[in-house]
Short mmCIF file of C-alpha atoms in Angstrom, two decimals:
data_model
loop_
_atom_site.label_atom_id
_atom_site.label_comp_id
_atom_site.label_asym_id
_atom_site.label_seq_id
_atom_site.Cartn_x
_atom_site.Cartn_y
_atom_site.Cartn_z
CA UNK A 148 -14.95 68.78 141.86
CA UNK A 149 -11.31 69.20 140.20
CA UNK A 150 -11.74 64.99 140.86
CA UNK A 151 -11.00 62.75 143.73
CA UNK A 152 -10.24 59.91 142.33
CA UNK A 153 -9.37 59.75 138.43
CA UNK A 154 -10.74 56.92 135.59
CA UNK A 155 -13.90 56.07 134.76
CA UNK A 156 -15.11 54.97 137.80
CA UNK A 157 -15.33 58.55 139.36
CA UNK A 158 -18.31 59.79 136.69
CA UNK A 159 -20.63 57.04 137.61
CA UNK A 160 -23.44 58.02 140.08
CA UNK A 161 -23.08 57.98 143.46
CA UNK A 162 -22.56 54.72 145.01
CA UNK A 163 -25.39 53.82 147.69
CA UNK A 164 -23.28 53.22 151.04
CA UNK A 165 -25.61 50.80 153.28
CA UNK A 166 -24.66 48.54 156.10
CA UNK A 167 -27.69 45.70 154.59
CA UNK A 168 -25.35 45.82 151.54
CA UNK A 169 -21.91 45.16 153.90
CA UNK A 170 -20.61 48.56 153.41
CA UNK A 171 -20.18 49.81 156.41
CA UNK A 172 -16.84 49.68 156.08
CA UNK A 173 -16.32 52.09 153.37
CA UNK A 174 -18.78 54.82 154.87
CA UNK A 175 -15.20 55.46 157.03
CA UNK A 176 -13.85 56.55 154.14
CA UNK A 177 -16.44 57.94 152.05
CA UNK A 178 -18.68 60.98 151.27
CA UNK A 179 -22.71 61.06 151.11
CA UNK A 180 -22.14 61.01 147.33
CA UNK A 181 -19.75 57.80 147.62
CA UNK A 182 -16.83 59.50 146.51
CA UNK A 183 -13.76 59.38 148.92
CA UNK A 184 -13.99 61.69 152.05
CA UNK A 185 -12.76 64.67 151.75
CA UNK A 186 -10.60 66.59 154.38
CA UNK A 187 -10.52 70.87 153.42
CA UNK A 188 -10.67 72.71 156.35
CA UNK A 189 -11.23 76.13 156.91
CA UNK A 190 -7.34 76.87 156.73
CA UNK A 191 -6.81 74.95 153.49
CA UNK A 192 -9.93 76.49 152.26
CA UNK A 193 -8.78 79.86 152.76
CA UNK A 194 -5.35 79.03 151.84
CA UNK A 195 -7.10 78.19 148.26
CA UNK A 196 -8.80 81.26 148.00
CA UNK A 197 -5.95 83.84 149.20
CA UNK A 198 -3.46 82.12 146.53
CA UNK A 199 -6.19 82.50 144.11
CA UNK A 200 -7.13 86.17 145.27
CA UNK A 201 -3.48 87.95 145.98
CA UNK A 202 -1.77 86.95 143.02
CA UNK A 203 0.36 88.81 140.70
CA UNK A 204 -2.89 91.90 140.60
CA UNK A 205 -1.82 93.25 143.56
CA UNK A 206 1.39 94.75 141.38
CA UNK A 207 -0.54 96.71 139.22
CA UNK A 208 -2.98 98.68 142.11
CA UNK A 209 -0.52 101.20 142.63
CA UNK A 210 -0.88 102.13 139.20
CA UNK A 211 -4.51 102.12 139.36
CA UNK A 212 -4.66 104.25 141.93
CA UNK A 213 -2.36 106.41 140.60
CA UNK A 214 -5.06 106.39 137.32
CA UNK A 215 -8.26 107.01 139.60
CA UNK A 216 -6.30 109.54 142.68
CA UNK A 217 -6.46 109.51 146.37
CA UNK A 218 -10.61 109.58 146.44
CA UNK A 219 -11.97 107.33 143.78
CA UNK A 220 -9.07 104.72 144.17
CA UNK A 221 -9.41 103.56 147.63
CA UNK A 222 -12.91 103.51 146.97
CA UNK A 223 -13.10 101.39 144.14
CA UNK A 224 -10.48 98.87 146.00
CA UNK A 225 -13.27 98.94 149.27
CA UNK A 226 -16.54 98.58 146.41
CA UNK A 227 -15.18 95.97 144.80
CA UNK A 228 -14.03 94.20 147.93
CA UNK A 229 -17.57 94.12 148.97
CA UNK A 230 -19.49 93.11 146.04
CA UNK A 231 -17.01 90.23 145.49
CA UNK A 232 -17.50 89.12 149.37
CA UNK A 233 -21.15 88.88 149.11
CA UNK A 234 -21.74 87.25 145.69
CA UNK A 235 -19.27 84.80 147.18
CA UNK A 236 -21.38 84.21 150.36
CA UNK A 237 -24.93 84.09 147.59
CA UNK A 238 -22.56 81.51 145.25
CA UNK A 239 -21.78 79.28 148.23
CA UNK A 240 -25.17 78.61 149.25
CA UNK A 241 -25.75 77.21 145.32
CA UNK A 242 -23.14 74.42 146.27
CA UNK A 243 -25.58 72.20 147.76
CA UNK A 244 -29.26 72.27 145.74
CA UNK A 245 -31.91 71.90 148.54
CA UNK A 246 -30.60 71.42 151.89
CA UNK A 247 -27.11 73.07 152.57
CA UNK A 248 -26.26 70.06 154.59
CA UNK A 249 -27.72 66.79 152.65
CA UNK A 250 -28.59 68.05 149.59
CA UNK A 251 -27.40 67.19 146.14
CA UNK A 252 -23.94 68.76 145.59
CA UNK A 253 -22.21 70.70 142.52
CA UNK A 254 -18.59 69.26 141.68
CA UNK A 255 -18.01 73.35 139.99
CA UNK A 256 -19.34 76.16 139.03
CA UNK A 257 -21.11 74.80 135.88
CA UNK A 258 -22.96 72.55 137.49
CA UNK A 259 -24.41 74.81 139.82
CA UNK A 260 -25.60 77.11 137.32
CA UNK A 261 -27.35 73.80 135.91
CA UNK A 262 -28.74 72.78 138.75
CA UNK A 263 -30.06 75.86 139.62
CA UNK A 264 -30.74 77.86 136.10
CA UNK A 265 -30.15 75.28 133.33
CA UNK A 266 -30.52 76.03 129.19
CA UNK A 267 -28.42 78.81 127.21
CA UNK A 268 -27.09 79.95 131.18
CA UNK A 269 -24.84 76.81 131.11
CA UNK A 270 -23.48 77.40 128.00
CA UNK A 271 -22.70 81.07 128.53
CA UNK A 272 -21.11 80.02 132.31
CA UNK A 273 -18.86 77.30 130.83
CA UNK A 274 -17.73 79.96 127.87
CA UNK A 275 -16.65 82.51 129.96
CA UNK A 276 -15.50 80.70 132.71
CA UNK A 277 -13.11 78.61 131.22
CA UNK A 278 -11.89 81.58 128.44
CA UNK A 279 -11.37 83.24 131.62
CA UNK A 280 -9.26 80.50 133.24
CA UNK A 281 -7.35 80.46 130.38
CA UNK A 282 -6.95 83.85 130.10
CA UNK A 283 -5.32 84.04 134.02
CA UNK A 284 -3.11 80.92 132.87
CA UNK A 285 -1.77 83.03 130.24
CA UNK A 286 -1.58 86.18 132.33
CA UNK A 287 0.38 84.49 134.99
CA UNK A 288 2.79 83.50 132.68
CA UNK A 289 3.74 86.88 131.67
CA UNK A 290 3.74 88.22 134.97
CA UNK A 291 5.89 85.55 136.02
CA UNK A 292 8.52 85.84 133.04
CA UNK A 293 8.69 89.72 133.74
CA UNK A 294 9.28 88.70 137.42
CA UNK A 295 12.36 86.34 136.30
CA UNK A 296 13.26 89.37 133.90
CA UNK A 297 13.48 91.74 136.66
CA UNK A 298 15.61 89.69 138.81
CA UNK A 299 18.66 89.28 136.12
CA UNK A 300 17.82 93.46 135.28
CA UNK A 301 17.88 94.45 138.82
CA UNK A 302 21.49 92.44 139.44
CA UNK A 303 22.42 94.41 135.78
CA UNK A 304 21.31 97.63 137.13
CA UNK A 305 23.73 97.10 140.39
CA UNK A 306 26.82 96.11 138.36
CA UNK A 307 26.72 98.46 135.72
CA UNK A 308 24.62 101.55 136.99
CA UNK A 309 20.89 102.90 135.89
CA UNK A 310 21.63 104.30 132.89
CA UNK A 311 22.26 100.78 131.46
CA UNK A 312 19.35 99.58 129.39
CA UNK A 313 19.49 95.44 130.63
CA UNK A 314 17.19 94.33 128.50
CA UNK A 315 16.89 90.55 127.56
CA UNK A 316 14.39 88.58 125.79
CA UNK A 317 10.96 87.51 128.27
CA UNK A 318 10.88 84.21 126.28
CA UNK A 319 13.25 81.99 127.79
CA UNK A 320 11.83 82.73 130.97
CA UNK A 321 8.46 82.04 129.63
CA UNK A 322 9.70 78.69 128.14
CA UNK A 323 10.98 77.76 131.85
CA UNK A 324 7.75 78.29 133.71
CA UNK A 325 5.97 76.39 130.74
CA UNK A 326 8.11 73.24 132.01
CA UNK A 327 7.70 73.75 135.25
CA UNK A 328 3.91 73.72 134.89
CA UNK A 329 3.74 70.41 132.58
CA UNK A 330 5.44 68.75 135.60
CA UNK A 331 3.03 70.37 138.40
CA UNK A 332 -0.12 69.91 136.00
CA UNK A 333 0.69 66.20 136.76
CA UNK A 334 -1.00 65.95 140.16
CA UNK A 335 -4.35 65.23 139.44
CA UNK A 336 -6.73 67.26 141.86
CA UNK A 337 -7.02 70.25 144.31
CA UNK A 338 -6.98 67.47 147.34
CA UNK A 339 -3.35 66.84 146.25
CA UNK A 340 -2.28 70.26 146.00
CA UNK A 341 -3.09 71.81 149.18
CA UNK A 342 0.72 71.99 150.02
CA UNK A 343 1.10 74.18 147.13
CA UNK A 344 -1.51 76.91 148.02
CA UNK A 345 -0.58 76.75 151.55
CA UNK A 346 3.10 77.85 149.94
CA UNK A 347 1.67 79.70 147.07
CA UNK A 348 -0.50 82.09 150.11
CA UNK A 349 2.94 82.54 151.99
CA UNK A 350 4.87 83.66 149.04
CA UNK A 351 2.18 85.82 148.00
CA UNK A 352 2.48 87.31 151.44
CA UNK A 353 5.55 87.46 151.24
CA UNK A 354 6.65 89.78 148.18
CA UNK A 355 3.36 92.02 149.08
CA UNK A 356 4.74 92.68 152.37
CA UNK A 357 8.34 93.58 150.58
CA UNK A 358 6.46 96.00 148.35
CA UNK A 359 4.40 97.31 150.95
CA UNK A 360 8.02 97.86 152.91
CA UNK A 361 9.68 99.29 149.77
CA UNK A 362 6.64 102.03 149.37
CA UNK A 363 7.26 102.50 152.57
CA UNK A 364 10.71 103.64 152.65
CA UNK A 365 10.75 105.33 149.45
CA UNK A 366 7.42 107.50 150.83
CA UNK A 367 9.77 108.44 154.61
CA UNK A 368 12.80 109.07 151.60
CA UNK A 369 10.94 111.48 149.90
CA UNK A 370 9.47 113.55 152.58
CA UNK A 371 5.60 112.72 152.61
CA UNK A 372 2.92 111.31 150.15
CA UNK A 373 3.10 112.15 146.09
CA UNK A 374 -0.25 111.91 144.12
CA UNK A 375 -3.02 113.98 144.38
CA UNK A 376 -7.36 113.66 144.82
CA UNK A 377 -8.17 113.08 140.87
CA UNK A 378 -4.91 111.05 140.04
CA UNK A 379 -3.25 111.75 136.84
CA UNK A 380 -3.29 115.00 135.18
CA UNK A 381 -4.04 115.61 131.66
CA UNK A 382 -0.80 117.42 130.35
CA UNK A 383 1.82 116.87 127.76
CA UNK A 384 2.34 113.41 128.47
CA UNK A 385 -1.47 112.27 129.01
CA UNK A 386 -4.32 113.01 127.06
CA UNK A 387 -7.91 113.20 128.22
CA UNK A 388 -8.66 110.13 125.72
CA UNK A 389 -6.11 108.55 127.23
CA UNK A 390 -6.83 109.77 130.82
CA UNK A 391 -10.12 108.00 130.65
CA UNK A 392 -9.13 105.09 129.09
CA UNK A 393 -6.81 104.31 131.67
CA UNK A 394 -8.93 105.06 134.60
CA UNK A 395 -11.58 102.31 132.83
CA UNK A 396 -8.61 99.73 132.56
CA UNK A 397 -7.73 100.40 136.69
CA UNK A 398 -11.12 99.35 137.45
CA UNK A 399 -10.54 96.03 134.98
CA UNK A 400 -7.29 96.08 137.08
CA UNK A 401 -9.29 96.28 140.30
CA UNK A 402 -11.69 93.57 139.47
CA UNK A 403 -9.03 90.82 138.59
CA UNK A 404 -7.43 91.35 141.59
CA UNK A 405 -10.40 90.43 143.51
CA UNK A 406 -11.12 87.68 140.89
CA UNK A 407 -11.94 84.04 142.55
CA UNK A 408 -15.54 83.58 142.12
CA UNK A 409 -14.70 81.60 138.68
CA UNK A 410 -13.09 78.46 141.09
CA UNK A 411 -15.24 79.20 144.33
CA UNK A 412 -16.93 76.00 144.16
CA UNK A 413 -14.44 73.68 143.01
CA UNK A 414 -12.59 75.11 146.48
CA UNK A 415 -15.78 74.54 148.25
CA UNK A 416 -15.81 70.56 147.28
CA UNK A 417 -12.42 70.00 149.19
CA UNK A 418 -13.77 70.81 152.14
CA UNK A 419 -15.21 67.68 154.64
CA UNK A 420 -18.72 67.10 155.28
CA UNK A 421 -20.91 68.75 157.88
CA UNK A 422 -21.52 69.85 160.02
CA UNK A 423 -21.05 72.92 159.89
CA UNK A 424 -22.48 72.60 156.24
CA UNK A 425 -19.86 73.43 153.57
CA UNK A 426 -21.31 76.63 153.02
CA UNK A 427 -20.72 78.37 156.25
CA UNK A 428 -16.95 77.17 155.98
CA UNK A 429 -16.61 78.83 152.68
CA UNK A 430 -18.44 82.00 153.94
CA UNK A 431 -16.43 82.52 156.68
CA UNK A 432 -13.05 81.54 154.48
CA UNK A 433 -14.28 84.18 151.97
CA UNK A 434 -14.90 86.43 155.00
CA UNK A 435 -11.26 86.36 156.55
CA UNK A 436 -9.38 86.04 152.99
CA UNK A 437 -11.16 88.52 151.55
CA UNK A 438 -10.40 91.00 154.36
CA UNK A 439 -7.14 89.95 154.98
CA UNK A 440 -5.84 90.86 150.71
CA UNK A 441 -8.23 93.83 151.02
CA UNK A 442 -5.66 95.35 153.73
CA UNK A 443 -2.92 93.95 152.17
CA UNK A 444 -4.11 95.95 148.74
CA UNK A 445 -4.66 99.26 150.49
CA UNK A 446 -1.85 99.01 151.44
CA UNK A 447 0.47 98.12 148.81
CA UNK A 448 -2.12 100.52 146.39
CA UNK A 449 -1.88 103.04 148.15
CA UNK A 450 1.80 103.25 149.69
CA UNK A 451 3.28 102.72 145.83
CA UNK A 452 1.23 105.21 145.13
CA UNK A 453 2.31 107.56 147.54
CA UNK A 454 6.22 106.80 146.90
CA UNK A 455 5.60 107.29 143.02
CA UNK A 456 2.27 109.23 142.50
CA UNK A 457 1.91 110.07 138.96
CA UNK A 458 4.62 107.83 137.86
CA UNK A 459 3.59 104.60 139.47
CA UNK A 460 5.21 101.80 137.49
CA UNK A 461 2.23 99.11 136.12
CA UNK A 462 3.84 96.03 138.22
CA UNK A 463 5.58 97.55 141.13
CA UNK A 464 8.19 95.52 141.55
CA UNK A 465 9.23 95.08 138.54
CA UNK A 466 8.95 98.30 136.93
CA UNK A 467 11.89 99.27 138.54
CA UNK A 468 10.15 102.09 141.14
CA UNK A 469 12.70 100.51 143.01
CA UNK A 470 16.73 99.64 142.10
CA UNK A 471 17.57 98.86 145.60
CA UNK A 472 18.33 96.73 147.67
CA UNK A 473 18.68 94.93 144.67
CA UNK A 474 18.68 91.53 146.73
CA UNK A 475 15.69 92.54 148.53
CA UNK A 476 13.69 93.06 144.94
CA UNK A 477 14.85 89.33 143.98
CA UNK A 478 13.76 88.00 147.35
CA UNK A 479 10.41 90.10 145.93
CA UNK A 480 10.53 88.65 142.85
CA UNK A 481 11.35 84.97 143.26
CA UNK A 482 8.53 84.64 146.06
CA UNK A 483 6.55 86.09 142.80
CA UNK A 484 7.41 83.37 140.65
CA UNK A 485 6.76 80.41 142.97
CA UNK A 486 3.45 82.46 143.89
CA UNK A 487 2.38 81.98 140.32
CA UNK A 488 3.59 78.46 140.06
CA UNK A 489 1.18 77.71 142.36
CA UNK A 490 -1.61 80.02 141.51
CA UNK A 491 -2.15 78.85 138.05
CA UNK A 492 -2.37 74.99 139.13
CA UNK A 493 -4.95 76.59 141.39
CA UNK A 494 -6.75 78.07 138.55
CA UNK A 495 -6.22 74.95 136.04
CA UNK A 496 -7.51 72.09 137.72
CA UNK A 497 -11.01 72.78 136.74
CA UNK A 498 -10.13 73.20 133.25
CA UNK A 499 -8.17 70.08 133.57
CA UNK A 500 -11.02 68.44 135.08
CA UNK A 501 -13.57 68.91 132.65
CA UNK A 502 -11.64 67.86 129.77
CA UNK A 503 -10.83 64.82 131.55
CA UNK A 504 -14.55 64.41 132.53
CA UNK A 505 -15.88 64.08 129.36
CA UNK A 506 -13.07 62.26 127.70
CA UNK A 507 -13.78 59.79 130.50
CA UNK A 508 -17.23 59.43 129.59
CA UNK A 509 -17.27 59.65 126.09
CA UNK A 510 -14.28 56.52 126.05
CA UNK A 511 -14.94 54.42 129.77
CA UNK A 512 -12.87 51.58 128.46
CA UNK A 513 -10.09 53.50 127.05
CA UNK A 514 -6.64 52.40 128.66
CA UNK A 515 -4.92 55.29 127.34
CA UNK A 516 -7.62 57.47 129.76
CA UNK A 517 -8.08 55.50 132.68
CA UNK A 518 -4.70 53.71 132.93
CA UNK A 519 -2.38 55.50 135.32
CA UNK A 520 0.77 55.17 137.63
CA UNK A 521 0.78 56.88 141.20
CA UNK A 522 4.01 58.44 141.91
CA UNK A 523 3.65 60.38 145.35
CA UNK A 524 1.07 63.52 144.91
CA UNK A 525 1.38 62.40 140.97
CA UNK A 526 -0.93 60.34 138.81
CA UNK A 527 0.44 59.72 135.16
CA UNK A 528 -1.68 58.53 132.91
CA UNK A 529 -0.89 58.58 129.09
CA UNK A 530 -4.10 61.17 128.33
CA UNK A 531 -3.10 63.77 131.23
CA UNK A 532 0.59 63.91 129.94
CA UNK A 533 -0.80 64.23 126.38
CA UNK A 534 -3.54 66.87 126.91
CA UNK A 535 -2.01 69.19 130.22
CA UNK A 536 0.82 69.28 128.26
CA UNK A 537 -0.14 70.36 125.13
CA UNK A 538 -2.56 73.09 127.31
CA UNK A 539 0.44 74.36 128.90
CA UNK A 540 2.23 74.85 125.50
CA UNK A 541 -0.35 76.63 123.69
CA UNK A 542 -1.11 79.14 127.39
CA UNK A 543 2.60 79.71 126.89
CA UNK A 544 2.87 80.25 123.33
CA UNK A 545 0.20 82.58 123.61
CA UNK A 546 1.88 84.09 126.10
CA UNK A 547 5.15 85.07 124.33
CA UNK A 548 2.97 86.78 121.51
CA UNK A 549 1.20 88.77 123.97
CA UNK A 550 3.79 90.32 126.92
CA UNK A 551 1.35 93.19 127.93
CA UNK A 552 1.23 92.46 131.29
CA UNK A 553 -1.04 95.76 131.98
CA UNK A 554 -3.77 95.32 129.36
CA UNK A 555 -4.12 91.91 129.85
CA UNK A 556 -4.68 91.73 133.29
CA UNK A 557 -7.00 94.52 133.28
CA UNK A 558 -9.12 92.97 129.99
CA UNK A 559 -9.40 89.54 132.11
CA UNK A 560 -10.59 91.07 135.15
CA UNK A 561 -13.22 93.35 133.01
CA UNK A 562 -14.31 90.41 131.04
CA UNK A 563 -14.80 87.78 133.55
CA UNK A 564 -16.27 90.19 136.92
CA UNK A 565 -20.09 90.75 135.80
CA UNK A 566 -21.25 87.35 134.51
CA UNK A 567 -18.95 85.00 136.92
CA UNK A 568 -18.35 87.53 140.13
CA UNK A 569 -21.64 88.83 140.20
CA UNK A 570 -24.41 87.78 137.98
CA UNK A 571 -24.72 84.10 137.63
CA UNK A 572 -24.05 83.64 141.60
CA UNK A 573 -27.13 86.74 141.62
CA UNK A 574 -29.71 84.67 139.67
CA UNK A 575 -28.92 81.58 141.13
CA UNK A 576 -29.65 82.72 144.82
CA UNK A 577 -33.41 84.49 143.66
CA UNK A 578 -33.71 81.11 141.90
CA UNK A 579 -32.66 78.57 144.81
CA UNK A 580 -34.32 81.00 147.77
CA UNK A 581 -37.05 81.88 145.46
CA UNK A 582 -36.70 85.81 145.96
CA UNK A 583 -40.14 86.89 144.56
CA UNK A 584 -39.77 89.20 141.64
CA UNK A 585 -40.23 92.84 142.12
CA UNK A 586 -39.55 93.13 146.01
CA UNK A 587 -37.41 95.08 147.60
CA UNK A 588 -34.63 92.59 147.86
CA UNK A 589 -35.26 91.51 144.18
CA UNK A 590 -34.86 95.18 142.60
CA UNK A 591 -31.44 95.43 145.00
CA UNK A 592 -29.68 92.69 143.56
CA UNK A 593 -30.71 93.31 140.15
CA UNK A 594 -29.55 96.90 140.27
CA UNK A 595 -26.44 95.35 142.02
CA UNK A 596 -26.17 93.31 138.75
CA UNK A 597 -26.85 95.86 136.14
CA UNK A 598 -24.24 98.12 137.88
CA UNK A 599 -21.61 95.84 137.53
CA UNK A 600 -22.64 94.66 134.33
CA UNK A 601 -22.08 98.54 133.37
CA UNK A 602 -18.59 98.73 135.50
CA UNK A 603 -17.40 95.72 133.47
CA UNK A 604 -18.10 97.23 130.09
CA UNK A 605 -16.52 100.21 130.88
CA UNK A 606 -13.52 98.83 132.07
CA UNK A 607 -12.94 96.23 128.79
CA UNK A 608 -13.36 99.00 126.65
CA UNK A 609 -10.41 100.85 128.80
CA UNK A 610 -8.43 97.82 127.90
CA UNK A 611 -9.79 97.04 124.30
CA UNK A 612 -8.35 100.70 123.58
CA UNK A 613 -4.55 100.58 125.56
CA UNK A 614 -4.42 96.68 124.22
CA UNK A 615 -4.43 98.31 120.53
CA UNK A 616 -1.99 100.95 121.32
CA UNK A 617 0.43 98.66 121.96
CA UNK A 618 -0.20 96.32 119.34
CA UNK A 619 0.91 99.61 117.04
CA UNK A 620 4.16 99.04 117.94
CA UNK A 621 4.69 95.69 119.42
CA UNK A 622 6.36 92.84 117.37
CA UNK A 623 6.14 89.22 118.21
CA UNK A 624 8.66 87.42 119.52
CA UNK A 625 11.00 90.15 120.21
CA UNK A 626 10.93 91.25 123.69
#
């Protein structure tokens, strides 16, 4: 897991806990695999997994919709709910190899694909997993500079009237959330940030429910729904090239919105030993967090896209749909922000984990590793100050050269769905249940796979092509 304990001492194998041996003591206070007890609970579980899952994504569904219409929209949100639910329930049966409730476990999602596939597999799971974590660290900190953007615009736009342009550079802001996540990347493990997902999920609940209110009242203000069945027309504003290119990047924008697979398993190893085994915990977290955002998404989706229909802004709340009540949209915005504070911790630790894994192995009697001062919910150690910070840096840097808040997000989610969503957590379940090949349950999740595979092609090609566009005209550093 994102580690329990940190230095040297956590990567050797599992202690044997015997009473002959006078340990009865510790087996209070540890796991099966000698590493300190853990305590994840359902709650904090699902807590993990719905900061994880309604993130800043759910800003952009409106427009998606508003890409795909009133049939194929709400359709894709429901297909895509489903397929990441039950590759979630296959991927936490691979925690435990052998017996769900004794068997040997996997700290993440690499090591489960070793355990249960091994070779070339691990390598291609550990390259797009962690490009993919990176890629959501630098996503989030675009969304969350536009977010601090929109709240000195929106306070602009009430002093001195619409027509005002209010622009101001997105760097600062991006500069400010870079500090603020060298301080948070200090806390060493998912155990010690379960505080911050628990406020991370209400925040997140928080501006989706303003949004959802805002498309609300702007639908009752306009007189009934805008949009239409096939979304938005080709005209003088939208090509057909473009047309379909943008309906490939709202499925990419679908798909990272649902994104959570690529962590699943470090969640899964906060929560305490069976019984129930680990794996029905996680199933039914997955089960009620995944159908709790999936109403929360319809909803938001669909209501901004009935208050703006064709001209559904990209990020909903910050693409000024909406001017007022300007205090209401910084509410909206500021629960965005400390959303995303949280979310990406959620989505560094493992990276931050496996760095610190193998530096701890390759150099076991290296003080400026293992030494470390405990400061509350913080463990500073020379290395992690060194490293997270210069991680953070370069996510942020990349960040300020790259403010496409649209393309990226929709590129990540294309990217990372087929292999870490749906295939690897696919071939490890016919591997570990031994699904013979060629029956009837065999042939369905391969098609399952191939279809996705297909999906997720189609939709980083969307991206690929709007990513360019804007590169035509975009110059570094000065937005």
């Amino acid at each position: 897991m994102v580690s329990h304990s940190n230095g040297p001492a956590k990567h050797m194998a599992p202690m044997e806990v015997s009473v002959e041996a006078g340990n009865a003591g510790a087996a209070e206070w540890l796991d099966d695999d000698g590493r300190p007890r853990r305590t994840g609970t359902f709650w904090t579980a699902s807590a993990h997994i719905i900061t994880a899952v309604i993130g800043s994504g759910v800003l952009s569904l409106a427009w998606a919709i508003a890409q795909l219409g009133w049939v194929a929209g709400p359709a894709a949100m429901l297909l895509f709910a489903f397929v990441t639910y039950y590759t979630a329930t296959l991927l936490a049966d691979c925690y435990r190899t052998g017996d769900p409730e004794t068997g040997k476990r996997n700290y993440t999602y690499m090591d489960a694909v070793r355990s249960n596939l091994g070779g070339a597999k691990v390598v291609f799971c550990g390259v797009i997993q962690y490009a993919n974590l990176v890629g959501v660290a630098i996503g989030y900190t675009i969304a969350s500079s536009i977010s601090m953007q929109a709240i000195r615009r929106a306070g602009c736009f009430h002093k001195n009237g619409h027509a005002v342009p209010c622009k101001s550079s997105s760097n600062p802001y991006m500069i400010l959330f870079g500090v603020t996540q060298i301080l948070f990347s200090q806390i060493p493990d998912f155990d010690q940030i379960w505080w911050l997902s628990i406020v991370a999920a209400v925040m997140s609940f928080t501006y989706s429910s303003i949004g959802l209110a805002l498309g609300i009242a702007q639908t009752v203000s306009n007189g009934g729904f805008k949009g239409s069945l096939t979304g938005i027309s080709i005209g003088a504003d939208v090509t057909s090239t473009q047309k379909i290119w943008h309906s490939l990047q709202a499925f990419g924008d679908i798909a990272f919105a649902y994104s959570f697979s690529n962590i699943l398993i470090e969640i899964q190893d906060t929560i305490r030993a069976p019984p129930p085994s680990e794996s029905k915990v996680m199933q039914k977290a997955t089960r009620l967090s995944v159908a709790t955002t999936t109403i929360f998404y319809m909803l938001c989706g669909c209501m901004g896209y009935a208050a703006f229909g064709d001209n559904a802004p990209d990020n909903l709340l910050t693409g000024f749909g909406f001017y007022e009540p300007f205090w209401l949209l910084d509410v909206a915005n500021v629960a965005i922000v400390v959303h995303l504070v949280g979310a990406y911790q959620v989505f560094c630790q493992p990276i931050f984990a496996f760095v610190e894994r193998r530096a701890a192995a390759a150099w076991p009697d290296s003080a400026f590793i293992s030494r470390e001062l405990r400061v509350g919910p913080f463990a500073l150690s020379l290395f992690r100050l060194t490293w997270r910070s210069a991680f953070v840096c370069v996510t942020t840097l990349v960040a300020m050269l790259l403010p496409f808040f649209g393309n990226v997000v929709g590129f990540l989610g294309a990217v990372s769905f087929w292999p870490l969503t749906v295939y690897f957590p696919v071939e490890m379940y016919i591997k570990q249940r031994r699904v013979p090949r060629g029956s009837t349950k065999w042939i369905c999740l391969q098609t399952l796979s191939i279809c996705c595979l297909l999906v997720s092609i189609a939709a980083a090609a969307g991206s690929i092509a709007d990513v360019i566009d804007a590169l035509k005209v975009y110059r570094p550093f000065s937005s």
